[in-house]
PDB file of N, CA and C in Angstrom:
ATOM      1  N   UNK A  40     -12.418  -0.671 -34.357  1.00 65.00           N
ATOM      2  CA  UNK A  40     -12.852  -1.659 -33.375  1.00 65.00           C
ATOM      3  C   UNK A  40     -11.779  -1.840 -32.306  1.00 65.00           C
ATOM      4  N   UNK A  41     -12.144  -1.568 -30.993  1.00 77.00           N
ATOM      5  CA  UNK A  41     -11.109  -1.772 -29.867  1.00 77.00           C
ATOM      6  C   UNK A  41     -10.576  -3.547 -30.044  1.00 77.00           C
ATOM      7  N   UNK A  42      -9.536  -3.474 -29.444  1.00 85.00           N
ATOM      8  CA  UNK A  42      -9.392  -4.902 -29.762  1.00 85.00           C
ATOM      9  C   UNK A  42      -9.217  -5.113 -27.774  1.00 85.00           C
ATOM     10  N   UNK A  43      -9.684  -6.431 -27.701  1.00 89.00           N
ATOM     11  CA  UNK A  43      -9.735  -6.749 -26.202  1.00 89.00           C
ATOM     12  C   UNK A  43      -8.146  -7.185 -25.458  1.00 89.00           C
ATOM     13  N   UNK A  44      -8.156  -6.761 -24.461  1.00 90.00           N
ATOM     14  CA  UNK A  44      -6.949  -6.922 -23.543  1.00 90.00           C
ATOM     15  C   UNK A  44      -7.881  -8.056 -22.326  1.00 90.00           C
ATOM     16  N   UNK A  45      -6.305  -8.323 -21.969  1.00 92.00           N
ATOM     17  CA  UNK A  45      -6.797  -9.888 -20.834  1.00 92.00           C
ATOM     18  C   UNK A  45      -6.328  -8.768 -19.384  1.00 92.00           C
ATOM     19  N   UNK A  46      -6.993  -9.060 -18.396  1.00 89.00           N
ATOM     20  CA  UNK A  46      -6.727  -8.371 -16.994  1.00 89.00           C
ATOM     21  C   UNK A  46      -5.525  -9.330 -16.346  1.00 89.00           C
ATOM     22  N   UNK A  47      -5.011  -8.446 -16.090  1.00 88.00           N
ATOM     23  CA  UNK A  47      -3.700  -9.272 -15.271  1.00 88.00           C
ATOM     24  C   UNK A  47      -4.034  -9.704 -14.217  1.00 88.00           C
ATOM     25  N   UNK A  48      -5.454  -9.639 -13.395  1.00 86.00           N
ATOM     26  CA  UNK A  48      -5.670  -9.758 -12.031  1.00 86.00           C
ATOM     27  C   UNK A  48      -6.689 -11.132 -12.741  1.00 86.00           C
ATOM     28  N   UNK A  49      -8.096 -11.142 -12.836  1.00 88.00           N
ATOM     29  CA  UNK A  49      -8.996 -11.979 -13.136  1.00 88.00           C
ATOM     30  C   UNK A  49      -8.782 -12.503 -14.556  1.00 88.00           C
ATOM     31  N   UNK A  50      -8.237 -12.142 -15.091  1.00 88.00           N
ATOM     32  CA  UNK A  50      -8.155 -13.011 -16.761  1.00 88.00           C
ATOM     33  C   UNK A  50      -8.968 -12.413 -17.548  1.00 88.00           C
ATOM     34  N   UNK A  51     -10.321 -11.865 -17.460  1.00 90.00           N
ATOM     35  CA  UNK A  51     -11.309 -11.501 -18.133  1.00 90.00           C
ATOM     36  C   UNK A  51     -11.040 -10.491 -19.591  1.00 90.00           C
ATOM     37  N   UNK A  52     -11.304 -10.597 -20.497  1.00 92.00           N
ATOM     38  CA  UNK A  52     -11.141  -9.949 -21.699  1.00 92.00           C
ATOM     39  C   UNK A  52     -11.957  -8.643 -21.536  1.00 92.00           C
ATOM     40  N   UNK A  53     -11.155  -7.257 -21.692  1.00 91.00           N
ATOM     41  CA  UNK A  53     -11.827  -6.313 -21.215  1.00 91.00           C
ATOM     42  C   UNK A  53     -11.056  -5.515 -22.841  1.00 91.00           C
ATOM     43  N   UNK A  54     -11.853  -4.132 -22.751  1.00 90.00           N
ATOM     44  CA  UNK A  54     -11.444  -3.077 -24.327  1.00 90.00           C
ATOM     45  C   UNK A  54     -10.882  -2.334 -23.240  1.00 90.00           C
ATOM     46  N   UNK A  55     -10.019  -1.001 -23.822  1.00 87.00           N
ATOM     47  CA  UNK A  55      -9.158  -0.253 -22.965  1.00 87.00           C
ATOM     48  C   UNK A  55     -10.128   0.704 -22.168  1.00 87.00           C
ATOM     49  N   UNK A  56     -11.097   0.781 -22.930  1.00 87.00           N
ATOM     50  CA  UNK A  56     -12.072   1.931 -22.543  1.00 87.00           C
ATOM     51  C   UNK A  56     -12.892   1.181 -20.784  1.00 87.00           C
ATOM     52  N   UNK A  57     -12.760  -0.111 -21.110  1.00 87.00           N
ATOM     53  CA  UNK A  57     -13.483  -0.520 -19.821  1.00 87.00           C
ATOM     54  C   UNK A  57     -12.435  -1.208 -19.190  1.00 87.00           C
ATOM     55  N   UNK A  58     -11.075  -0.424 -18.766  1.00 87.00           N
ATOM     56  CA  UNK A  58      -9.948  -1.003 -17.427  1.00 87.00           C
ATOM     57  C   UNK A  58      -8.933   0.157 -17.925  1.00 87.00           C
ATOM     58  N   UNK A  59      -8.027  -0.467 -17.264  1.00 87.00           N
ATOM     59  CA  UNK A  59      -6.785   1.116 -16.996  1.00 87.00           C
ATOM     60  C   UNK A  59      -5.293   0.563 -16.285  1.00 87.00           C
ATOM     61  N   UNK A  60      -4.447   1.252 -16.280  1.00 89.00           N
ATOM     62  CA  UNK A  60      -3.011   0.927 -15.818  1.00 89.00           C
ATOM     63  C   UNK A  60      -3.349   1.352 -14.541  1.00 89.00           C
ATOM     64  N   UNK A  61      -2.504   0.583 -13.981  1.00 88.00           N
ATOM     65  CA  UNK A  61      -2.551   0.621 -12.116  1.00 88.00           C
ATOM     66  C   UNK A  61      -1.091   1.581 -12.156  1.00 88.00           C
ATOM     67  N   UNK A  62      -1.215   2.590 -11.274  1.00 87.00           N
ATOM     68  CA  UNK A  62      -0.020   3.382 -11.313  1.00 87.00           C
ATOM     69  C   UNK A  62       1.178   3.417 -10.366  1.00 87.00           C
ATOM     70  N   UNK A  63       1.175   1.984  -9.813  1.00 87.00           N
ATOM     71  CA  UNK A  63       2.442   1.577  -8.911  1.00 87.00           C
ATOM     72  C   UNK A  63       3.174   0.346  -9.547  1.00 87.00           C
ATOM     73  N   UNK A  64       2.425  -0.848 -10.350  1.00 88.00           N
ATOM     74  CA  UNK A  64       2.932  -1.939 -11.224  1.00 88.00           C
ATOM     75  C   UNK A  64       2.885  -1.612 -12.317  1.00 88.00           C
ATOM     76  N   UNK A  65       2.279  -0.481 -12.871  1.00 88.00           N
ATOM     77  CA  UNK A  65       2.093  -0.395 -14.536  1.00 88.00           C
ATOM     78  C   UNK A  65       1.406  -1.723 -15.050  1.00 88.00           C
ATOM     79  N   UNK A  66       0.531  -2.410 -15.093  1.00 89.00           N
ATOM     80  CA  UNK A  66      -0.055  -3.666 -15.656  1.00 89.00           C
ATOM     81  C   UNK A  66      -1.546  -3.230 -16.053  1.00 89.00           C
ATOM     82  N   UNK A  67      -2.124  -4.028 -16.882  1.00 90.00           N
ATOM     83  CA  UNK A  67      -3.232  -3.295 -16.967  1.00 90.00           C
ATOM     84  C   UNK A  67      -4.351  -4.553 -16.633  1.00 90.00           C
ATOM     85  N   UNK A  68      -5.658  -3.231 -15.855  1.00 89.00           N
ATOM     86  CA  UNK A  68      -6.789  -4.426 -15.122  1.00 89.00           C
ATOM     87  C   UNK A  68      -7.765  -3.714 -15.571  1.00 89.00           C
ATOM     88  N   UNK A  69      -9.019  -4.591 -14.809  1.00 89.00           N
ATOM     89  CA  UNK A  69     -10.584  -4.239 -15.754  1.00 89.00           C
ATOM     90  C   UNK A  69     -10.588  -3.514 -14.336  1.00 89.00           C
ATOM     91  N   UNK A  70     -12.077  -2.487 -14.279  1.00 87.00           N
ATOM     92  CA  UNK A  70     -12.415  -2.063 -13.693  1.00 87.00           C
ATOM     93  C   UNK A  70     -12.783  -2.763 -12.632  1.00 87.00           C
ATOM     94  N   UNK A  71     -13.136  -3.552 -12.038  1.00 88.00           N
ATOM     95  CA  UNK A  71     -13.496  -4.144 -10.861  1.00 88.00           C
ATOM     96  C   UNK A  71     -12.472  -4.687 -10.576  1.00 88.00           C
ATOM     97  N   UNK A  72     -11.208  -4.672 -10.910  1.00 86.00           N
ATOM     98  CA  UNK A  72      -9.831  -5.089 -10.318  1.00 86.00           C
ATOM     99  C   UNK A  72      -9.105  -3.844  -9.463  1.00 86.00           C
ATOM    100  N   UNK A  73      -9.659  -2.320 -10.021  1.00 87.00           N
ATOM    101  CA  UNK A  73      -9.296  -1.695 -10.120  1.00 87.00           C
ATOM    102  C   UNK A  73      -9.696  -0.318  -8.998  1.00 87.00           C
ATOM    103  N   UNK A  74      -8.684   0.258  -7.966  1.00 84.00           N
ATOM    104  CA  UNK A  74      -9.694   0.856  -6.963  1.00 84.00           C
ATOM    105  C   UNK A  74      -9.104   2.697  -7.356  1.00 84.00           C
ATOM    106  N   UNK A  75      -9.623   3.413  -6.781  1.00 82.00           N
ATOM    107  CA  UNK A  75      -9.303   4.700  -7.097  1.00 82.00           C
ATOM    108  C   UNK A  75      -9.378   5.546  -6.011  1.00 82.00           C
ATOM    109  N   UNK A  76      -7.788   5.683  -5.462  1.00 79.00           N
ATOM    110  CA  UNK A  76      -7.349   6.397  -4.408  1.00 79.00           C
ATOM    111  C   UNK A  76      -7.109   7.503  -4.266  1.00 79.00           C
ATOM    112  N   UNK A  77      -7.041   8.293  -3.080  1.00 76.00           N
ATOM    113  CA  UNK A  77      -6.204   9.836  -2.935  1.00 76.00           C
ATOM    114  C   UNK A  77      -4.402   9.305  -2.561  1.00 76.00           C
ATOM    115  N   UNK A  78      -3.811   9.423  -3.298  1.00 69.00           N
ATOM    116  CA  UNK A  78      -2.316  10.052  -3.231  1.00 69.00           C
ATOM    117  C   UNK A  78      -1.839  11.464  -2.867  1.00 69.00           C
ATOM    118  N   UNK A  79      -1.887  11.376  -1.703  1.00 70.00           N
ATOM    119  CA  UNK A  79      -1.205  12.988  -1.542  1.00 70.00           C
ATOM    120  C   UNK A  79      -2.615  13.730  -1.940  1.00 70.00           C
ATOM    121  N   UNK A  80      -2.388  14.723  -2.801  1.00 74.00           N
ATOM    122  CA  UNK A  80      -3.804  15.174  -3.563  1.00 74.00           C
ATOM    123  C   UNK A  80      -4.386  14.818  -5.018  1.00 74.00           C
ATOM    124  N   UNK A  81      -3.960  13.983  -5.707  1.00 79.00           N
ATOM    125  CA  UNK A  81      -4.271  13.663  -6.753  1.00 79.00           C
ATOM    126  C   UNK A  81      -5.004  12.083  -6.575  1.00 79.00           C
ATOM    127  N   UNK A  82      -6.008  11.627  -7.490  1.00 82.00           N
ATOM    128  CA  UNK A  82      -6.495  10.342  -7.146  1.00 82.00           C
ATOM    129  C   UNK A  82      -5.709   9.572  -8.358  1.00 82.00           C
ATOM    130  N   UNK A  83      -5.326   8.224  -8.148  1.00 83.00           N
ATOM    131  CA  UNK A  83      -4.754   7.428  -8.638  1.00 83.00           C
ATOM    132  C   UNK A  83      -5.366   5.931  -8.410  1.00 83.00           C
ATOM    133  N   UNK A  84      -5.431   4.998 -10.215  1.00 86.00           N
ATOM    134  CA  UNK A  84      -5.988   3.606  -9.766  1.00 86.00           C
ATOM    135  C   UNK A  84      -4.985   3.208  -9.203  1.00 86.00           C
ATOM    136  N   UNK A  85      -5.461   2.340  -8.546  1.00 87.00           N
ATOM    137  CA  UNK A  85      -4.327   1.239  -7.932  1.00 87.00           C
ATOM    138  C   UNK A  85      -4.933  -0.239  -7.800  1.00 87.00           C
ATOM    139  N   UNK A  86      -4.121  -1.166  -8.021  1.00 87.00           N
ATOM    140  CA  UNK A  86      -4.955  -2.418  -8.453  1.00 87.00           C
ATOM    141  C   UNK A  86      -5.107  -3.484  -6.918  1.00 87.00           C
ATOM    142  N   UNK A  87      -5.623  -4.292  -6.720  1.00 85.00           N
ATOM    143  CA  UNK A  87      -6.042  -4.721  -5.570  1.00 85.00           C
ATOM    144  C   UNK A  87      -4.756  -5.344  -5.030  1.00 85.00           C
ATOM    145  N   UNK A  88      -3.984  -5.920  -5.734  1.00 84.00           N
ATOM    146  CA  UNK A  88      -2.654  -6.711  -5.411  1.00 84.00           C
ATOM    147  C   UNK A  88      -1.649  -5.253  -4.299  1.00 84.00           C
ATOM    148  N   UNK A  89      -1.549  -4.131  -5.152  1.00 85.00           N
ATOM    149  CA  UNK A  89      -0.674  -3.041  -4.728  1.00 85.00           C
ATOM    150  C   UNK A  89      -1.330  -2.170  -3.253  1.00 85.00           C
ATOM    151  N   UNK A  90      -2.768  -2.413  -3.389  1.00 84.00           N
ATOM    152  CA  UNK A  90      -3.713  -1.941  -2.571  1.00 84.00           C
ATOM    153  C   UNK A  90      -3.335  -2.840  -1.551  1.00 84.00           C
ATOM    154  N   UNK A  91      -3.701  -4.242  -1.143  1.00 83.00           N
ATOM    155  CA  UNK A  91      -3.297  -5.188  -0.296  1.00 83.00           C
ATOM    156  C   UNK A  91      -1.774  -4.591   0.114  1.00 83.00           C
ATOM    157  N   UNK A  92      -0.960  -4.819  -0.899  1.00 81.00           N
ATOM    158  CA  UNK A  92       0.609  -4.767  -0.279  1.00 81.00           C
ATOM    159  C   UNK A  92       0.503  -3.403   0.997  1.00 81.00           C
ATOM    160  N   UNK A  93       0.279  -2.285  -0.021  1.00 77.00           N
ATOM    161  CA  UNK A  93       0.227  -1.110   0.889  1.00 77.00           C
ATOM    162  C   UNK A  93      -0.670  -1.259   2.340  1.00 77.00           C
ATOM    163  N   UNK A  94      -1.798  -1.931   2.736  1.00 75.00           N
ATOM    164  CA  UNK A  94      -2.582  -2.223   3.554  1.00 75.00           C
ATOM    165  C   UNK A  94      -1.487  -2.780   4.987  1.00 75.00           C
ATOM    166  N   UNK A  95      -0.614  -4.153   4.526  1.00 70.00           N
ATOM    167  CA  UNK A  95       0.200  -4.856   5.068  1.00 70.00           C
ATOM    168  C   UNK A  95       1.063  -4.492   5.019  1.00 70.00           C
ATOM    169  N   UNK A  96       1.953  -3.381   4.822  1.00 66.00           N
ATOM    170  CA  UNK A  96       3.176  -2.684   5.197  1.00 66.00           C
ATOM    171  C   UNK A  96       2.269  -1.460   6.213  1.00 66.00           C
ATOM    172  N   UNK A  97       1.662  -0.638   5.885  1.00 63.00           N
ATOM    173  CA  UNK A  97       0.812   0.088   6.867  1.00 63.00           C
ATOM    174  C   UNK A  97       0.763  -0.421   7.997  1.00 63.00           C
ATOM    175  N   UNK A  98       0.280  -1.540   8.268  1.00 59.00           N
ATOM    176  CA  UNK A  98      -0.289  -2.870   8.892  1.00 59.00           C
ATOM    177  C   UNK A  98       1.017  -2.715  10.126  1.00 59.00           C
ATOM    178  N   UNK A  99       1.961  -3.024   8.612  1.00 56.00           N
ATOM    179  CA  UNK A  99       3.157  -3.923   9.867  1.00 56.00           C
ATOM    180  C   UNK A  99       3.945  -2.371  10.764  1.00 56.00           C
ATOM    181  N   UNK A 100       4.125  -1.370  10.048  1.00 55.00           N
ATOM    182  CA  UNK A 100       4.716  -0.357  10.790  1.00 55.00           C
ATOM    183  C   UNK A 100       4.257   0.166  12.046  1.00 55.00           C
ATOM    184  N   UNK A 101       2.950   0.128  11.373  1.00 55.00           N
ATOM    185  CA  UNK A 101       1.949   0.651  13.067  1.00 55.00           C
ATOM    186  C   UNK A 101       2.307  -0.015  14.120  1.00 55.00           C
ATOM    187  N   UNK A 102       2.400  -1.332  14.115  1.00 55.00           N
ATOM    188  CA  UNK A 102       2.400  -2.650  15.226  1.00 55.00           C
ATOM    189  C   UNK A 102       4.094  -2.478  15.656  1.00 55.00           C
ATOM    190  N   UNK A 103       5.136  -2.237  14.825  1.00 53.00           N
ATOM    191  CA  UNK A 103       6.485  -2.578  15.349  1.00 53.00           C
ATOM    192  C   UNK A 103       6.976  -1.210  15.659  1.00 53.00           C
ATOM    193  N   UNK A 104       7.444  -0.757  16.692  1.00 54.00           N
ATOM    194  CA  UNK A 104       7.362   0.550  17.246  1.00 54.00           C
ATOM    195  C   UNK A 104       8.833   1.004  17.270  1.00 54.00           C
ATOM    196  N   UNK A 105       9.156   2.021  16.621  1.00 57.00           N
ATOM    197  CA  UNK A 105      10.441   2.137  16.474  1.00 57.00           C
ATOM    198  C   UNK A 105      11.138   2.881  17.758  1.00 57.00           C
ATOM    199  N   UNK A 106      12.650   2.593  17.669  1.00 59.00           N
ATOM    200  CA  UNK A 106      13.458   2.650  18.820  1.00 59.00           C
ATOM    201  C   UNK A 106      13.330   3.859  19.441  1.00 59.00           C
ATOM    202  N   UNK A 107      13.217   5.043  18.428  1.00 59.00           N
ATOM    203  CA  UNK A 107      12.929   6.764  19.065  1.00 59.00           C
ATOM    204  C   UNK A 107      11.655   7.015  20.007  1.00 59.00           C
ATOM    205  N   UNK A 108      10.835   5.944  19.204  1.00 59.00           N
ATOM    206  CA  UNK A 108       9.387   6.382  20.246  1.00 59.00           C
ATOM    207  C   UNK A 108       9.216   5.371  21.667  1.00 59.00           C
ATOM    208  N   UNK A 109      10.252   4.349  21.465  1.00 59.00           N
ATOM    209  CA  UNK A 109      10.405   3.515  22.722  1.00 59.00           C
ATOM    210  C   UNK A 109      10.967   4.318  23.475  1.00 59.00           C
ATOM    211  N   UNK A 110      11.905   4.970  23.559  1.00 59.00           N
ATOM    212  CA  UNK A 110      13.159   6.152  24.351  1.00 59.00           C
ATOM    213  C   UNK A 110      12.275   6.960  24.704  1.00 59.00           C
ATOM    214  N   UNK A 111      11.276   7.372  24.504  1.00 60.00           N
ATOM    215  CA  UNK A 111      10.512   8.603  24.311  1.00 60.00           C
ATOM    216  C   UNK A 111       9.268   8.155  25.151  1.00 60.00           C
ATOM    217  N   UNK A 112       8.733   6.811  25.186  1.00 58.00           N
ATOM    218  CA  UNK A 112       8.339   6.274  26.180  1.00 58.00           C
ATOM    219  C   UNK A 112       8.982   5.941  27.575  1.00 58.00           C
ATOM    220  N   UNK A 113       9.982   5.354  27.887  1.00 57.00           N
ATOM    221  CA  UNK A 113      10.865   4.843  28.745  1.00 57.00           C
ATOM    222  C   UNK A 113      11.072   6.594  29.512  1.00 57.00           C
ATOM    223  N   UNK A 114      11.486   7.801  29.025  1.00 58.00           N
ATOM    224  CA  UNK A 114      11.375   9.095  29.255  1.00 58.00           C
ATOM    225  C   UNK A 114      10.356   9.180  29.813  1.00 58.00           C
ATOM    226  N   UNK A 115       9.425   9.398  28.981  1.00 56.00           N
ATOM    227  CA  UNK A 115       8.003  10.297  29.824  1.00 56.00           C
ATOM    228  C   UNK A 115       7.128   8.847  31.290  1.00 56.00           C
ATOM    229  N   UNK A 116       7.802   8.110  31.163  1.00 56.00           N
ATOM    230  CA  UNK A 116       7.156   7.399  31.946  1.00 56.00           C
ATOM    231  C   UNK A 116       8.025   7.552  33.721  1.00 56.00           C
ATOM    232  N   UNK A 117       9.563   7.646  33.258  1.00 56.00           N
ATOM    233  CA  UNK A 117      10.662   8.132  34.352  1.00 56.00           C
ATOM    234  C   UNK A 117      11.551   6.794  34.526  1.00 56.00           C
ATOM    235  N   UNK A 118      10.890   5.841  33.954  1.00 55.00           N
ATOM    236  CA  UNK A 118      11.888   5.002  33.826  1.00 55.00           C
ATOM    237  C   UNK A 118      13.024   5.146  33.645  1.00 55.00           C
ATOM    238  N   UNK A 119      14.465   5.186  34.749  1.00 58.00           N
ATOM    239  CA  UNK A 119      15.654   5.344  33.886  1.00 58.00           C
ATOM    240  C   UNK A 119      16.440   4.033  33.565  1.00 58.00           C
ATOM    241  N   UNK A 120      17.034   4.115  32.191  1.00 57.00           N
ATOM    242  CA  UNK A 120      18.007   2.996  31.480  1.00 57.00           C
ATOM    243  C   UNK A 120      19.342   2.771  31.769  1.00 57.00           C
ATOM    244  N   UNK A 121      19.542   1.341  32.453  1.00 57.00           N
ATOM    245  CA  UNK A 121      21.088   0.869  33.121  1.00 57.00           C
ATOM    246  C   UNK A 121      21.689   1.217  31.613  1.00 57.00           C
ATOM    247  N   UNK A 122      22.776   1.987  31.765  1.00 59.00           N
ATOM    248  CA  UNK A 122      23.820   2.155  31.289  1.00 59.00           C
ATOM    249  C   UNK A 122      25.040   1.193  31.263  1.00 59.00           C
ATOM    250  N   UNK A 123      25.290   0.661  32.488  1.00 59.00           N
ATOM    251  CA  UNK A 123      26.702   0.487  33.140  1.00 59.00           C
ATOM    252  C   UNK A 123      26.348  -1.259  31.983  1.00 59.00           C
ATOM    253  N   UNK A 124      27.889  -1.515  31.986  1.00 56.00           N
ATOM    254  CA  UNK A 124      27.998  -2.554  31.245  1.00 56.00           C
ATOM    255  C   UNK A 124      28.661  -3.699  32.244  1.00 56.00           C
ATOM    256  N   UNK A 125      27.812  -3.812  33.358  1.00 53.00           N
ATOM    257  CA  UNK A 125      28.247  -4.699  34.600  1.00 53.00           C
ATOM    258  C   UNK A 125      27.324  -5.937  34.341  1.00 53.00           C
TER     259      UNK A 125
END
């Protein structure tokens, strides 16, 4: 007889056969906690908490534009940058 596990996400009493380890926290969730991604080429669960995080770091990199591609703008546009420390 499986014995029931509690979901770390909703609480719900689930058997192992119906949830799974999330493979970025290691914790274990029921299936509807639970989403199933492409990594690279392999699919991996990942649980909604780790899913969110990754969403909002994605999120935030896109929006804050790093210093190489500003230079690289300021360049192709002809803008040139005061140097002089006057």
């Amino acid at each position: 007889m499986a014995v029931p596990i509690k979901c770390s996400n909703c609480g719900t009493r689930v058997t192992v056969l119906e949830g799974g380890l999330c493979n970025k926290c290691e914790k274990f969730f029921c299936h509807s906690c639970l989403f199933l991604e492409k990594d690279r080429k392999e699919r991996v669960l990942v649980c909604t908490n780790c899913r969110e995080a990754d969403k909002k770091y994605t999120r935030l990199s896109r929006s804050i534009p790093s210093t190489v591609d500003a230079r690289r703008r300021y360049v192709k546009r002809g803008i040139k940058r005061d140097k002089s420390n006057t």
